[in-house]
GROMACS .gro file of C-alpha atoms in nm:
model
  410
    1UNK     CA    1  -0.232  -0.238  -2.664
    2UNK     CA    2   0.030  -0.462  -2.508
    3UNK     CA    3  -0.031  -0.815  -2.386
    4UNK     CA    4   0.203  -0.972  -2.133
    5UNK     CA    5   0.196  -1.351  -2.157
    6UNK     CA    6   0.365  -1.491  -1.850
    7UNK     CA    7   0.574  -1.747  -2.031
    8UNK     CA    8   0.765  -1.853  -1.723
    9UNK     CA    9   0.442  -2.010  -1.602
   10UNK     CA   10   0.601  -2.345  -1.688
   11UNK     CA   11   0.821  -2.307  -1.382
   12UNK     CA   12   0.555  -2.118  -1.188
   13UNK     CA   13   0.262  -2.357  -1.206
   14UNK     CA   14   0.441  -2.683  -1.275
   15UNK     CA   15   0.406  -2.911  -1.576
   16UNK     CA   16   0.122  -3.116  -1.426
   17UNK     CA   17  -0.097  -2.806  -1.390
   18UNK     CA   18  -0.020  -2.695  -1.743
   19UNK     CA   19  -0.110  -3.034  -1.882
   20UNK     CA   20  -0.445  -3.015  -1.707
   21UNK     CA   21  -0.524  -2.654  -1.800
   22UNK     CA   22  -0.326  -2.610  -2.123
   23UNK     CA   23  -0.323  -2.233  -2.086
   24UNK     CA   24  -0.111  -1.942  -1.965
   25UNK     CA   25  -0.195  -1.636  -1.754
   26UNK     CA   26  -0.225  -1.311  -1.944
   27UNK     CA   27  -0.201  -0.948  -1.835
   28UNK     CA   28  -0.271  -0.655  -2.067
   29UNK     CA   29  -0.072  -0.337  -2.005
   30UNK     CA   30  -0.244   0.000  -2.044
   31UNK     CA   31  -0.064   0.328  -1.975
   32UNK     CA   32  -0.330   0.581  -1.871
   33UNK     CA   33  -0.086   0.868  -1.809
   34UNK     CA   34   0.275   0.906  -1.923
   35UNK     CA   35   0.329   1.260  -1.799
   36UNK     CA   36   0.314   1.246  -1.420
   37UNK     CA   37   0.607   1.390  -1.225
   38UNK     CA   38   0.672   1.128  -0.955
   39UNK     CA   39   0.350   0.946  -0.859
   40UNK     CA   40   0.431   0.917  -0.489
   41UNK     CA   41   0.111   0.742  -0.383
   42UNK     CA   42  -0.195   0.562  -0.519
   43UNK     CA   43  -0.542   0.505  -0.377
   44UNK     CA   44  -0.844   0.326  -0.521
   45UNK     CA   45  -1.208   0.425  -0.471
   46UNK     CA   46  -1.527   0.552  -0.632
   47UNK     CA   47  -1.487   0.928  -0.667
   48UNK     CA   48  -1.794   1.010  -0.879
   49UNK     CA   49  -2.049   0.762  -0.742
   50UNK     CA   50  -2.090   0.549  -1.056
   51UNK     CA   51  -2.017   0.229  -0.858
   52UNK     CA   52  -1.683   0.179  -1.033
   53UNK     CA   53  -1.342   0.208  -0.862
   54UNK     CA   54  -1.139   0.504  -0.983
   55UNK     CA   55  -0.764   0.564  -0.950
   56UNK     CA   56  -0.637   0.850  -0.731
   57UNK     CA   57  -0.275   0.969  -0.752
   58UNK     CA   58  -0.071   1.187  -0.520
   59UNK     CA   59   0.178   1.341  -0.761
   60UNK     CA   60   0.448   1.595  -0.681
   61UNK     CA   61   0.219   1.899  -0.678
   62UNK     CA   62  -0.120   1.762  -0.781
   63UNK     CA   63  -0.386   1.533  -0.640
   64UNK     CA   64  -0.570   1.386  -0.937
   65UNK     CA   65  -0.816   1.109  -1.013
   66UNK     CA   66  -0.872   0.903  -1.327
   67UNK     CA   67  -1.231   0.814  -1.415
   68UNK     CA   68  -1.292   0.441  -1.458
   69UNK     CA   69  -1.378   0.377  -1.822
   70UNK     CA   70  -1.220   0.650  -2.029
   71UNK     CA   71  -0.950   0.717  -1.764
   72UNK     CA   72  -0.984   1.092  -1.808
   73UNK     CA   73  -0.783   1.289  -1.554
   74UNK     CA   74  -0.925   1.548  -1.313
   75UNK     CA   75  -0.710   1.753  -1.075
   76UNK     CA   76  -0.887   1.813  -0.742
   77UNK     CA   77  -0.608   1.985  -0.545
   78UNK     CA   78  -0.283   2.154  -0.639
   79UNK     CA   79   0.013   2.321  -0.467
   80UNK     CA   80  -0.106   2.238  -0.117
   81UNK     CA   81   0.238   2.304   0.033
   82UNK     CA   82   0.577   2.435  -0.070
   83UNK     CA   83   0.723   2.084  -0.085
   84UNK     CA   84   0.580   1.773  -0.249
   85UNK     CA   85   0.272   1.567  -0.177
   86UNK     CA   86   0.369   1.220  -0.056
   87UNK     CA   87   0.063   1.002   0.016
   88UNK     CA   88  -0.313   0.976  -0.029
   89UNK     CA   89  -0.595   0.775   0.131
   90UNK     CA   90  -0.948   0.722  -0.004
   91UNK     CA   91  -1.252   0.549   0.148
   92UNK     CA   92  -1.631   0.595   0.153
   93UNK     CA   93  -1.674   0.688   0.519
   94UNK     CA   94  -2.036   0.807   0.525
   95UNK     CA   95  -2.199   0.548   0.298
   96UNK     CA   96  -2.298   0.788   0.019
   97UNK     CA   97  -2.116   0.584  -0.246
   98UNK     CA   98  -1.835   0.836  -0.289
   99UNK     CA   99  -1.492   0.834  -0.127
  100UNK     CA  100  -1.354   1.079   0.124
  101UNK     CA  101  -0.991   1.171   0.054
  102UNK     CA  102  -0.700   1.268   0.277
  103UNK     CA  103  -0.353   1.375   0.166
  104UNK     CA  104  -0.005   1.387   0.319
  105UNK     CA  105   0.220   1.667   0.193
  106UNK     CA  106   0.517   1.898   0.264
  107UNK     CA  107   0.749   1.602   0.211
  108UNK     CA  108   1.083   1.698   0.364
  109UNK     CA  109   1.238   1.387   0.524
  110UNK     CA  110   1.560   1.564   0.623
  111UNK     CA  111   1.375   1.808   0.851
  112UNK     CA  112   1.257   1.623   1.162
  113UNK     CA  113   1.213   1.913   1.406
  114UNK     CA  114   1.024   2.199   1.239
  115UNK     CA  115   0.664   2.099   1.166
  116UNK     CA  116   0.616   2.412   0.954
  117UNK     CA  117   0.887   2.300   0.713
  118UNK     CA  118   0.816   1.927   0.720
  119UNK     CA  119   0.493   1.732   0.705
  120UNK     CA  120   0.128   1.822   0.646
  121UNK     CA  121  -0.204   1.637   0.666
  122UNK     CA  122  -0.515   1.755   0.483
  123UNK     CA  123  -0.872   1.633   0.459
  124UNK     CA  124  -1.003   1.732   0.116
  125UNK     CA  125  -1.361   1.857   0.145
  126UNK     CA  126  -1.567   1.773  -0.161
  127UNK     CA  127  -1.708   2.081  -0.343
  128UNK     CA  128  -2.070   2.127  -0.445
  129UNK     CA  129  -1.976   2.146  -0.813
  130UNK     CA  130  -1.801   1.863  -0.994
  131UNK     CA  131  -1.544   2.089  -1.161
  132UNK     CA  132  -1.427   2.287  -0.858
  133UNK     CA  133  -1.115   2.210  -0.657
  134UNK     CA  134  -1.165   2.031  -0.328
  135UNK     CA  135  -1.113   2.244  -0.017
  136UNK     CA  136  -0.809   2.141   0.191
  137UNK     CA  137  -0.883   2.120   0.564
  138UNK     CA  138  -0.558   2.123   0.759
  139UNK     CA  139  -0.516   1.872   1.042
  140UNK     CA  140  -0.250   1.838   1.310
  141UNK     CA  141   0.067   1.667   1.188
  142UNK     CA  142   0.411   1.546   1.283
  143UNK     CA  143   0.720   1.620   1.071
  144UNK     CA  144   0.803   1.375   0.789
  145UNK     CA  145   0.444   1.253   0.730
  146UNK     CA  146   0.487   0.958   0.496
  147UNK     CA  147   0.197   0.705   0.480
  148UNK     CA  148  -0.174   0.707   0.565
  149UNK     CA  149  -0.480   0.481   0.549
  150UNK     CA  150  -0.846   0.507   0.650
  151UNK     CA  151  -0.911   0.237   0.910
  152UNK     CA  152  -1.230   0.133   1.092
  153UNK     CA  153  -1.181  -0.007   1.439
  154UNK     CA  154  -1.421  -0.229   1.634
  155UNK     CA  155  -1.592   0.074   1.790
  156UNK     CA  156  -1.747   0.129   1.445
  157UNK     CA  157  -1.572   0.462   1.384
  158UNK     CA  158  -1.340   0.553   1.100
  159UNK     CA  159  -0.991   0.683   1.172
  160UNK     CA  160  -0.718   0.825   0.953
  161UNK     CA  161  -0.400   0.647   1.062
  162UNK     CA  162  -0.088   0.844   0.969
  163UNK     CA  163   0.270   0.720   0.993
  164UNK     CA  164   0.567   0.960   0.972
  165UNK     CA  165   0.902   0.834   0.853
  166UNK     CA  166   1.092   0.968   1.156
  167UNK     CA  167   1.032   1.084   1.511
  168UNK     CA  168   1.084   1.446   1.607
  169UNK     CA  169   1.449   1.556   1.615
  170UNK     CA  170   1.546   1.216   1.479
  171UNK     CA  171   1.880   1.197   1.299
  172UNK     CA  172   1.973   0.913   1.064
  173UNK     CA  173   1.715   0.683   1.218
  174UNK     CA  174   1.826   0.749   1.577
  175UNK     CA  175   1.654   0.932   1.861
  176UNK     CA  176   1.287   0.964   1.945
  177UNK     CA  177   1.045   0.722   1.784
  178UNK     CA  178   0.790   0.810   1.519
  179UNK     CA  179   0.442   0.903   1.645
  180UNK     CA  180   0.183   0.687   1.471
  181UNK     CA  181  -0.139   0.888   1.495
  182UNK     CA  182  -0.509   0.802   1.465
  183UNK     CA  183  -0.744   1.087   1.372
  184UNK     CA  184  -1.110   1.015   1.446
  185UNK     CA  185  -1.314   1.123   1.145
  186UNK     CA  186  -1.591   1.369   1.223
  187UNK     CA  187  -1.640   1.529   0.882
  188UNK     CA  188  -1.699   1.876   1.025
  189UNK     CA  189  -1.468   2.039   0.773
  190UNK     CA  190  -1.293   2.230   1.050
  191UNK     CA  191  -1.004   1.997   1.130
  192UNK     CA  192  -1.095   1.949   1.498
  193UNK     CA  193  -1.057   1.573   1.492
  194UNK     CA  194  -0.986   1.378   1.814
  195UNK     CA  195  -0.629   1.256   1.799
  196UNK     CA  196  -0.456   0.957   1.959
  197UNK     CA  197  -0.096   0.835   1.954
  198UNK     CA  198  -0.103   0.462   1.874
  199UNK     CA  199   0.272   0.408   1.910
  200UNK     CA  200   0.594   0.608   1.941
  201UNK     CA  201   0.861   0.341   1.980
  202UNK     CA  202   0.975   0.273   1.623
  203UNK     CA  203   1.217   0.436   1.378
  204UNK     CA  204   1.212   0.475   0.999
  205UNK     CA  205   0.848   0.362   0.987
  206UNK     CA  206   0.814   0.339   0.612
  207UNK     CA  207   0.478   0.163   0.562
  208UNK     CA  208   0.205  -0.036   0.737
  209UNK     CA  209  -0.084  -0.274   0.673
  210UNK     CA  210  -0.403  -0.335   0.874
  211UNK     CA  211  -0.526  -0.681   0.972
  212UNK     CA  212  -0.905  -0.690   0.941
  213UNK     CA  213  -1.149  -0.926   1.109
  214UNK     CA  214  -1.452  -1.089   0.943
  215UNK     CA  215  -1.659  -0.775   1.004
  216UNK     CA  216  -1.406  -0.560   0.819
  217UNK     CA  217  -1.281  -0.390   1.136
  218UNK     CA  218  -0.910  -0.353   1.202
  219UNK     CA  219  -0.784  -0.570   1.485
  220UNK     CA  220  -0.411  -0.508   1.445
  221UNK     CA  221  -0.167  -0.296   1.247
  222UNK     CA  222   0.163  -0.437   1.120
  223UNK     CA  223   0.431  -0.168   1.076
  224UNK     CA  224   0.749  -0.200   0.868
  225UNK     CA  225   1.032  -0.019   1.045
  226UNK     CA  226   1.404  -0.005   1.107
  227UNK     CA  227   1.351  -0.245   1.399
  228UNK     CA  228   1.162  -0.492   1.180
  229UNK     CA  229   0.790  -0.569   1.157
  230UNK     CA  230   0.597  -0.474   1.469
  231UNK     CA  231   0.240  -0.567   1.557
  232UNK     CA  232   0.038  -0.286   1.718
  233UNK     CA  233  -0.232  -0.500   1.880
  234UNK     CA  234  -0.459  -0.463   2.062
  235UNK     CA  235  -0.516  -0.112   1.932
  236UNK     CA  236  -0.602   0.122   2.217
  237UNK     CA  237  -0.731   0.475   2.236
  238UNK     CA  238  -0.697   0.699   2.539
  239UNK     CA  239  -1.034   0.822   2.663
  240UNK     CA  240  -1.014   1.057   2.962
  241UNK     CA  241  -0.695   0.893   3.085
  242UNK     CA  242  -0.847   0.545   3.061
  243UNK     CA  243  -0.724   0.285   2.817
  244UNK     CA  244  -1.010   0.182   2.593
  245UNK     CA  245  -0.947  -0.117   2.368
  246UNK     CA  246  -1.114  -0.050   2.035
  247UNK     CA  247  -0.982  -0.347   1.841
  248UNK     CA  248  -1.214  -0.595   2.008
  249UNK     CA  249  -0.926  -0.844   2.014
  250UNK     CA  250  -0.771  -0.990   2.326
  251UNK     CA  251  -0.460  -1.122   2.154
  252UNK     CA  252  -0.309  -1.177   1.814
  253UNK     CA  253  -0.369  -1.552   1.835
  254UNK     CA  254  -0.744  -1.492   1.832
  255UNK     CA  255  -0.709  -1.306   1.505
  256UNK     CA  256  -0.454  -1.501   1.305
  257UNK     CA  257  -0.457  -1.846   1.463
  258UNK     CA  258  -0.136  -1.803   1.657
  259UNK     CA  259   0.060  -1.665   1.363
  260UNK     CA  260   0.278  -1.363   1.439
  261UNK     CA  261   0.173  -1.354   1.806
  262UNK     CA  262   0.344  -1.086   2.012
  263UNK     CA  263   0.463  -0.739   1.927
  264UNK     CA  264   0.799  -0.828   1.769
  265UNK     CA  265   0.724  -1.017   1.448
  266UNK     CA  266   1.061  -0.988   1.273
  267UNK     CA  267   1.399  -0.839   1.355
  268UNK     CA  268   1.499  -0.741   1.002
  269UNK     CA  269   1.458  -0.378   0.901
  270UNK     CA  270   1.195  -0.340   0.630
  271UNK     CA  271   1.029  -0.075   0.417
  272UNK     CA  272   0.726  -0.228   0.243
  273UNK     CA  273   0.483  -0.479   0.392
  274UNK     CA  274   0.182  -0.686   0.291
  275UNK     CA  275  -0.034  -0.952   0.455
  276UNK     CA  276  -0.162  -1.253   0.259
  277UNK     CA  277  -0.349  -1.582   0.292
  278UNK     CA  278  -0.173  -1.906   0.208
  279UNK     CA  279  -0.477  -2.114   0.309
  280UNK     CA  280  -0.813  -2.068   0.477
  281UNK     CA  281  -0.654  -2.063   0.823
  282UNK     CA  282  -0.294  -1.959   0.758
  283UNK     CA  283  -0.141  -1.622   0.673
  284UNK     CA  284   0.195  -1.491   0.561
  285UNK     CA  285   0.372  -1.156   0.568
  286UNK     CA  286   0.578  -1.023   0.279
  287UNK     CA  287   0.833  -0.743   0.314
  288UNK     CA  288   1.094  -0.557   0.114
  289UNK     CA  289   1.414  -0.546   0.318
  290UNK     CA  290   1.572  -0.319   0.424
  291UNK     CA  291   1.393   0.012   0.363
  292UNK     CA  292   1.438   0.098  -0.007
  293UNK     CA  293   1.606  -0.240  -0.016
  294UNK     CA  294   1.714  -0.523  -0.239
  295UNK     CA  295   1.522  -0.827  -0.111
  296UNK     CA  296   1.167  -0.958  -0.122
  297UNK     CA  297   1.107  -1.174   0.188
  298UNK     CA  298   0.824  -1.403   0.299
  299UNK     CA  299   0.746  -1.487   0.664
  300UNK     CA  300   0.520  -1.780   0.749
  301UNK     CA  301   0.481  -2.038   1.022
  302UNK     CA  302   0.621  -2.390   0.983
  303UNK     CA  303   0.574  -2.641   1.267
  304UNK     CA  304   0.502  -2.359   1.507
  305UNK     CA  305   0.818  -2.166   1.416
  306UNK     CA  306   0.843  -1.842   1.222
  307UNK     CA  307   1.012  -1.912   0.890
  308UNK     CA  308   1.193  -1.645   0.686
  309UNK     CA  309   1.237  -1.704   0.312
  310UNK     CA  310   1.431  -1.465   0.090
  311UNK     CA  311   1.253  -1.494  -0.244
  312UNK     CA  312   1.435  -1.238  -0.460
  313UNK     CA  313   1.749  -1.027  -0.413
  314UNK     CA  314   1.744  -0.843  -0.746
  315UNK     CA  315   1.575  -0.519  -0.631
  316UNK     CA  316   1.731  -0.175  -0.620
  317UNK     CA  317   1.522   0.062  -0.408
  318UNK     CA  318   1.227  -0.173  -0.371
  319UNK     CA  319   0.929   0.055  -0.330
  320UNK     CA  320   0.596  -0.111  -0.397
  321UNK     CA  321   0.420  -0.427  -0.276
  322UNK     CA  322   0.064  -0.560  -0.288
  323UNK     CA  323  -0.090  -0.902  -0.223
  324UNK     CA  324  -0.399  -1.078  -0.365
  325UNK     CA  325  -0.505  -1.400  -0.536
  326UNK     CA  326  -0.441  -1.272  -0.888
  327UNK     CA  327  -0.428  -1.619  -1.048
  328UNK     CA  328  -0.731  -1.769  -0.874
  329UNK     CA  329  -0.525  -2.038  -0.701
  330UNK     CA  330  -0.699  -2.022  -0.364
  331UNK     CA  331  -0.388  -1.871  -0.203
  332UNK     CA  332  -0.241  -1.525  -0.241
  333UNK     CA  333   0.043  -1.408  -0.463
  334UNK     CA  334   0.275  -1.109  -0.418
  335UNK     CA  335   0.334  -0.829  -0.666
  336UNK     CA  336   0.639  -0.610  -0.597
  337UNK     CA  337   0.876  -0.380  -0.781
  338UNK     CA  338   1.165  -0.139  -0.760
  339UNK     CA  339   1.254   0.202  -0.899
  340UNK     CA  340   1.631   0.212  -0.967
  341UNK     CA  341   1.825  -0.003  -1.218
  342UNK     CA  342   1.957  -0.316  -1.049
  343UNK     CA  343   2.285  -0.494  -1.117
  344UNK     CA  344   2.140  -0.614  -1.447
  345UNK     CA  345   2.035  -0.257  -1.529
  346UNK     CA  346   1.668  -0.351  -1.498
  347UNK     CA  347   1.371  -0.181  -1.335
  348UNK     CA  348   1.024  -0.321  -1.316
  349UNK     CA  349   0.744  -0.517  -1.157
  350UNK     CA  350   0.719  -0.891  -1.083
  351UNK     CA  351   0.462  -1.141  -0.960
  352UNK     CA  352   0.555  -1.413  -0.708
  353UNK     CA  353   0.349  -1.728  -0.646
  354UNK     CA  354   0.359  -2.057  -0.459
  355UNK     CA  355   0.125  -2.329  -0.580
  356UNK     CA  356   0.136  -2.556  -0.275
  357UNK     CA  357   0.298  -2.542   0.071
  358UNK     CA  358   0.578  -2.775  -0.038
  359UNK     CA  359   0.671  -2.571  -0.346
  360UNK     CA  360   0.907  -2.276  -0.345
  361UNK     CA  361   0.815  -1.925  -0.447
  362UNK     CA  362   0.857  -1.860  -0.820
  363UNK     CA  363   0.865  -1.523  -0.990
  364UNK     CA  364   0.827  -1.374  -1.335
  365UNK     CA  365   0.805  -1.034  -1.496
  366UNK     CA  366   0.488  -0.832  -1.518
  367UNK     CA  367   0.675  -0.533  -1.662
  368UNK     CA  368   1.043  -0.546  -1.755
  369UNK     CA  369   1.195  -0.198  -1.785
  370UNK     CA  370   0.857  -0.031  -1.839
  371UNK     CA  371   0.800   0.112  -1.492
  372UNK     CA  372   1.019   0.242  -1.209
  373UNK     CA  373   0.779   0.142  -0.933
  374UNK     CA  374   0.691   0.408  -0.676
  375UNK     CA  375   0.362   0.255  -0.560
  376UNK     CA  376   0.139  -0.038  -0.652
  377UNK     CA  377  -0.222  -0.126  -0.570
  378UNK     CA  378  -0.463  -0.405  -0.663
  379UNK     CA  379  -0.838  -0.423  -0.720
  380UNK     CA  380  -1.094  -0.554  -0.969
  381UNK     CA  381  -1.136  -0.249  -1.190
  382UNK     CA  382  -1.386  -0.385  -1.444
  383UNK     CA  383  -1.601  -0.618  -1.233
  384UNK     CA  384  -1.495  -0.939  -1.408
  385UNK     CA  385  -1.396  -1.111  -1.083
  386UNK     CA  386  -1.022  -1.093  -1.154
  387UNK     CA  387  -0.785  -0.870  -0.958
  388UNK     CA  388  -0.607  -0.608  -1.170
  389UNK     CA  389  -0.283  -0.428  -1.083
  390UNK     CA  390  -0.222  -0.052  -1.082
  391UNK     CA  391   0.124   0.102  -1.052
  392UNK     CA  392   0.285   0.444  -1.065
  393UNK     CA  393   0.636   0.498  -1.199
  394UNK     CA  394   0.882   0.753  -1.064
  395UNK     CA  395   1.147   0.807  -1.332
  396UNK     CA  396   0.920   0.655  -1.598
  397UNK     CA  397   0.652   0.918  -1.516
  398UNK     CA  398   0.360   0.685  -1.580
  399UNK     CA  399   0.043   0.542  -1.431
  400UNK     CA  400  -0.018   0.190  -1.559
  401UNK     CA  401  -0.300  -0.064  -1.536
  402UNK     CA  402  -0.214  -0.432  -1.579
  403UNK     CA  403  -0.546  -0.588  -1.675
  404UNK     CA  404  -0.588  -0.943  -1.553
  405UNK     CA  405  -0.717  -1.124  -1.861
  406UNK     CA  406  -0.731  -1.465  -1.697
  407UNK     CA  407  -0.583  -1.762  -1.875
  408UNK     CA  408  -0.466  -1.749  -2.236
  409UNK     CA  409  -0.521  -2.071  -2.437
  410UNK     CA  410  -0.205  -2.224  -2.578
   0.00000   0.00000   0.00000
């Protein structure tokens, strides 16, 4: 059992905070699997209905889940396509207390024309028995399927939003834009899901994040692309040749208090993206730039102007980012990592925090050289009110939980 005491908290929190609290944050590292192949994607959700969040992994050839508690591994799908799996999405869509799961596969980013050789989307139909494999239901797909999330729009329906890396016949990030698709969930097990193109203007669309309103519905989607961060809002579906707004929003300003208004949020190419709160009425965006890049960047609004802050330039193939209030500060922190040795021959995962609006962003290690980050997620795994961190490692072949143990007395 390994404890990670964040000793650089002296520079992170400031001496005055330490004098008042006289303690240090503590994370406990637990490797739950050290034999995965790549660990392309992670999802979190209750698979078995015990009211505890489980960990779901899209590995090279397997889709597996790890039971919360003993972290035993169960494979639910295997060898779906000739090429690798690449992403997974999990959400309880029908209210039965158990997640529905979708998978992206046939990962072949160099093939942008032939949809038989590149890309696949499956809905995994849960079996009657707990030990049987889940039945893959094939859905329509574009080549180079790369990321997916279950999203509920203001019409009350759930959609599987799928983002390919490239548009059809795209070469080296040039040509037709990537088709961002929304599949309306109907659960019929036949794959006949109504399909809508949300956008087809961007290139190298590596990841995306939804912006949810107070009801939990998605009002906008921020996409990280070659062109920069783009805001797909209001979200519209085509219904019998009529535009039907399903976001319920009339403009970005009504959702985020004027922050990031308009479609073009940034003009710097990016690969990973997260959305955080820096106060009750103010948000920020964090990105890794460019795609598979070297820099962690924060965008916020200062005096009505969009401000870009480069926080860290030590990444090599930055490939995982998540945002939450891990330290209980009342504002969100960023966790991000990379998967190739940097100029200091380091791989790993770091946490970034800003204590007050006038302070700069500080960072410190969560895991130095112990994980080559492919994906990272965050949730409270044990119900103690503190947000834990889950990461998968590519060349390190591991799935790791970083348990948030709160504050460690000095």
